Amino acid sequence: GAVVSQHPSWVICKSGTSVKIECRSLDFQATTMFWYRQFPKQSLMLMATSNEGSKATYEQGVEKDKFLINHASLTLSTLTVTSAHPEDSSFYICSAPGTLSSYEQYFGPGTRLTVT
Amino acid sequence: AQSVTQPDIHITVSEGASLELRCNYSYGATPYLFWYVQSPGQGLQLLLKYFSGDTLVQGIKGFEAEFKRSQSSFNLRKPSVHWSDAAEYFCAVGAVNQAGTALIFGKGTTLSVSS
């Protein structure tokens, strides 16, 4: 089946630094990938849609200069949290759509970001 | 605007008992509906989906869900719960946004299974 991986699974960084999270589709190609943010006991909120070879589309209220998304290849999308603050601490999840329907998505295991 | 409501934040069910998790949606057209399960350390796994056709859909792990348009509901059911079913369950609706398509999730229901 379609597998999506994320790296790292857990990262701690200091305030003001930047951290990069990778999302890879392991056995299929993904021209589109989605990035979600999940707060404890909360729902998944779509942050942006990553498109291979073009700019990402950000949801309303998401700071594109803070959350840099790069879809470098058909199997890799990265999310860089720049100048991280403690309020950026969260669980970040990526997904890629299936071949039958873009609504049916395969999710990565998520990355826990803690900013100290 | 599209939205998904899961009224139950936390449910505890005895092992072997039946389960029903509630989901209500708000969407103008015929919705694409999903149930996902999230276990610690693992990504969201699709349990089942409804696109069209038979309103009772079967999924993996013995789960089923019924689409009721008149009630705007898509409740998840399982006749006999196993301890391994303890997890977070999310209902979602497919929607169209500026980027194309998106999933809108409910806030989730935490299922605990007691022995």
Short mmCIF file of N, CA and C in Angstrom, two decimals, chain A residues 32 34 36 38 41-46 48-49 51 57-60 91 93 95 97 100-110, chain B residues 27 32 34 36 38 41-46 49 51 88 90 93-108 110:
data_model
loop_
_atom_site.label_atom_id
_atom_site.label_comp_id
_atom_site.label_asym_id
_atom_site.label_seq_id
_atom_site.Cartn_x
_atom_site.Cartn_y
_atom_site.Cartn_z
N THR A 32 1.16 16.35 -5.28
CA THR A 32 0.57 17.18 -4.24
C THR A 32 0.76 16.51 -2.89
N PHE A 34 -0.06 17.44 1.47
CA PHE A 34 -0.75 18.33 2.39
C PHE A 34 -0.02 18.37 3.73
N TYR A 36 -0.58 19.38 7.74
CA TYR A 36 -1.55 19.66 8.79
C TYR A 36 -0.83 19.96 10.09
N GLN A 38 -1.67 19.72 14.30
CA GLN A 38 -2.61 19.16 15.27
C GLN A 38 -2.18 19.55 16.68
N LYS A 41 -5.34 17.04 21.70
CA LYS A 41 -6.78 16.81 21.83
C LYS A 41 -7.59 17.69 20.85
N GLN A 42 -6.98 18.07 19.79
CA GLN A 42 -7.66 18.91 18.81
C GLN A 42 -7.66 18.21 17.45
N SER A 43 -8.36 18.84 16.55
CA SER A 43 -8.48 18.29 15.21
C SER A 43 -7.23 18.61 14.39
N LEU A 44 -7.15 18.02 13.23
CA LEU A 44 -6.10 18.36 12.28
C LEU A 44 -6.55 19.58 11.49
N MET A 45 -5.69 20.58 11.45
CA MET A 45 -5.99 21.78 10.69
C MET A 45 -5.07 21.85 9.48
N LEU A 46 -5.65 21.97 8.31
CA LEU A 46 -4.85 22.05 7.09
C LEU A 46 -4.10 23.37 7.08
N ALA A 48 -1.39 23.96 4.57
CA ALA A 48 -1.03 24.31 3.19
C ALA A 48 -1.05 23.08 2.32
N THR A 49 -1.17 23.34 1.04
CA THR A 49 -1.08 22.30 0.02
C THR A 49 0.21 22.52 -0.74
N ASN A 51 2.76 21.72 -3.80
CA ASN A 51 2.68 21.31 -5.20
C ASN A 51 4.08 21.19 -5.79
N THR A 57 0.18 26.40 -1.68
CA THR A 57 -1.02 27.18 -1.42
C THR A 57 -1.32 27.11 0.08
N TYR A 58 -1.33 28.26 0.71
CA TYR A 58 -1.50 28.31 2.16
C TYR A 58 -2.96 28.61 2.52
N GLU A 59 -3.39 28.02 3.61
CA GLU A 59 -4.74 28.30 4.11
C GLU A 59 -4.75 29.68 4.79
N GLN A 60 -5.94 30.21 4.86
CA GLN A 60 -6.08 31.53 5.46
C GLN A 60 -5.59 31.51 6.89
N PHE A 91 2.10 19.20 16.75
CA PHE A 91 2.27 17.95 16.01
C PHE A 91 1.98 18.28 14.55
N ILE A 93 1.70 16.99 10.64
CA ILE A 93 1.41 15.77 9.90
C ILE A 93 1.32 16.10 8.42
N SER A 95 0.44 14.51 4.40
CA SER A 95 -0.30 13.46 3.72
C SER A 95 -0.15 13.62 2.21
N PRO A 97 -2.26 12.44 -1.52
CA PRO A 97 -3.51 11.86 -2.02
C PRO A 97 -3.26 10.56 -2.76
N LEU A 100 -6.75 7.17 -6.80
CA LEU A 100 -8.15 7.09 -7.22
C LEU A 100 -8.90 8.38 -6.94
N SER A 101 -8.53 9.05 -5.87
CA SER A 101 -9.24 10.27 -5.51
C SER A 101 -8.32 11.15 -4.69
N SER A 102 -8.33 12.43 -4.99
CA SER A 102 -7.49 13.34 -4.21
C SER A 102 -8.02 13.52 -2.81
N TYR A 103 -9.29 13.15 -2.58
CA TYR A 103 -9.82 13.25 -1.22
C TYR A 103 -9.28 12.15 -0.33
N GLU A 104 -8.92 11.02 -0.90
CA GLU A 104 -8.44 9.90 -0.10
C GLU A 104 -6.95 10.08 0.10
N GLN A 105 -6.56 10.35 1.31
CA GLN A 105 -5.18 10.71 1.59
C GLN A 105 -4.49 9.66 2.45
N TYR A 106 -3.17 9.54 2.24
CA TYR A 106 -2.33 8.66 3.04
C TYR A 106 -1.47 9.55 3.93
N PHE A 107 -1.50 9.26 5.21
CA PHE A 107 -0.88 10.14 6.19
C PHE A 107 0.46 9.61 6.69
N GLY A 108 1.37 10.55 6.91
CA GLY A 108 2.60 10.21 7.60
C GLY A 108 2.35 10.07 9.09
N PRO A 109 3.34 9.57 9.83
CA PRO A 109 3.16 9.33 11.27
C PRO A 109 3.21 10.59 12.11
N GLY A 110 3.63 11.71 11.50
CA GLY A 110 3.66 12.96 12.23
C GLY A 110 5.02 13.27 12.84
N TYR B 27 -22.40 20.36 4.88
CA TYR B 27 -21.83 20.49 3.54
C TYR B 27 -22.97 20.65 2.56
N TYR B 32 -18.29 13.76 0.48
CA TYR B 32 -17.40 12.62 0.55
C TYR B 32 -17.02 12.51 2.03
N PHE B 34 -15.38 10.35 5.49
CA PHE B 34 -14.31 9.45 5.87
C PHE B 34 -14.30 9.26 7.38
N TYR B 36 -11.18 8.09 10.01
CA TYR B 36 -9.79 7.73 10.20
C TYR B 36 -9.57 7.35 11.66
N GLN B 38 -6.39 7.11 14.57
CA GLN B 38 -5.02 7.54 14.88
C GLN B 38 -4.56 6.86 16.15
N GLY B 41 2.02 7.23 17.72
CA GLY B 41 3.19 6.85 16.95
C GLY B 41 2.90 6.37 15.54
N GLN B 42 1.64 6.38 15.19
CA GLN B 42 1.28 5.93 13.84
C GLN B 42 0.48 7.00 13.13
N GLY B 43 0.55 6.98 11.83
CA GLY B 43 -0.22 7.93 11.05
C GLY B 43 -1.69 7.59 11.04
N LEU B 44 -2.48 8.53 10.59
CA LEU B 44 -3.90 8.28 10.46
C LEU B 44 -4.14 7.17 9.45
N GLN B 45 -4.98 6.25 9.81
CA GLN B 45 -5.31 5.14 8.93
C GLN B 45 -6.77 5.24 8.53
N LEU B 46 -7.03 5.08 7.26
CA LEU B 46 -8.39 5.16 6.77
C LEU B 46 -9.16 3.90 7.15
N LYS B 49 -14.78 4.84 3.83
CA LYS B 49 -15.15 6.09 3.15
C LYS B 49 -16.50 5.92 2.47
N PHE B 51 -18.46 7.66 -0.80
CA PHE B 51 -18.47 8.59 -1.92
C PHE B 51 -19.87 8.67 -2.53
N GLU B 88 -7.71 7.21 18.81
CA GLU B 88 -8.42 8.45 18.50
C GLU B 88 -9.08 8.26 17.13
N PHE B 90 -11.29 10.00 13.99
CA PHE B 90 -11.63 11.26 13.35
C PHE B 90 -12.58 11.02 12.19
N VAL B 93 -14.76 15.27 6.20
CA VAL B 93 -15.52 15.48 4.97
C VAL B 93 -14.59 16.08 3.92
N GLY B 94 -14.71 15.62 2.71
CA GLY B 94 -13.91 16.17 1.63
C GLY B 94 -14.55 17.46 1.13
N ALA B 95 -13.71 18.45 0.91
CA ALA B 95 -14.22 19.75 0.49
C ALA B 95 -13.32 20.32 -0.58
N VAL B 96 -13.82 21.34 -1.23
CA VAL B 96 -13.04 22.02 -2.26
C VAL B 96 -12.56 23.34 -1.69
N ASN B 97 -11.24 23.58 -1.82
CA ASN B 97 -10.72 24.87 -1.38
C ASN B 97 -9.94 25.50 -2.52
N GLN B 98 -9.21 26.57 -2.22
CA GLN B 98 -8.51 27.30 -3.26
C GLN B 98 -7.42 26.46 -3.91
N ALA B 99 -6.93 25.46 -3.19
CA ALA B 99 -5.87 24.62 -3.73
C ALA B 99 -6.42 23.43 -4.48
N GLY B 100 -7.70 23.22 -4.39
CA GLY B 100 -8.30 22.07 -5.07
C GLY B 100 -9.18 21.31 -4.10
N THR B 101 -8.61 20.34 -3.45
CA THR B 101 -9.39 19.52 -2.53
C THR B 101 -8.75 19.54 -1.15
N ALA B 102 -9.56 19.29 -0.15
CA ALA B 102 -9.06 19.28 1.22
C ALA B 102 -9.95 18.40 2.07
N LEU B 103 -9.43 17.97 3.18
CA LEU B 103 -10.21 17.24 4.16
C LEU B 103 -10.45 18.15 5.36
N ILE B 104 -11.69 18.19 5.81
CA ILE B 104 -12.04 18.92 7.02
C ILE B 104 -12.35 17.90 8.09
N PHE B 105 -11.63 17.99 9.18
CA PHE B 105 -11.74 16.99 10.24
C PHE B 105 -12.59 17.48 11.39
N GLY B 106 -13.25 16.53 12.05
CA GLY B 106 -13.84 16.81 13.34
C GLY B 106 -12.76 16.81 14.40
N LYS B 107 -13.13 17.13 15.63
CA LYS B 107 -12.14 17.24 16.69
C LYS B 107 -11.71 15.89 17.25
N GLY B 108 -12.38 14.85 16.83
CA GLY B 108 -11.96 13.54 17.25
C GLY B 108 -12.69 13.02 18.48
N THR B 110 -11.92 10.13 21.51
CA THR B 110 -10.98 9.18 22.10
C THR B 110 -11.75 7.97 22.61
#
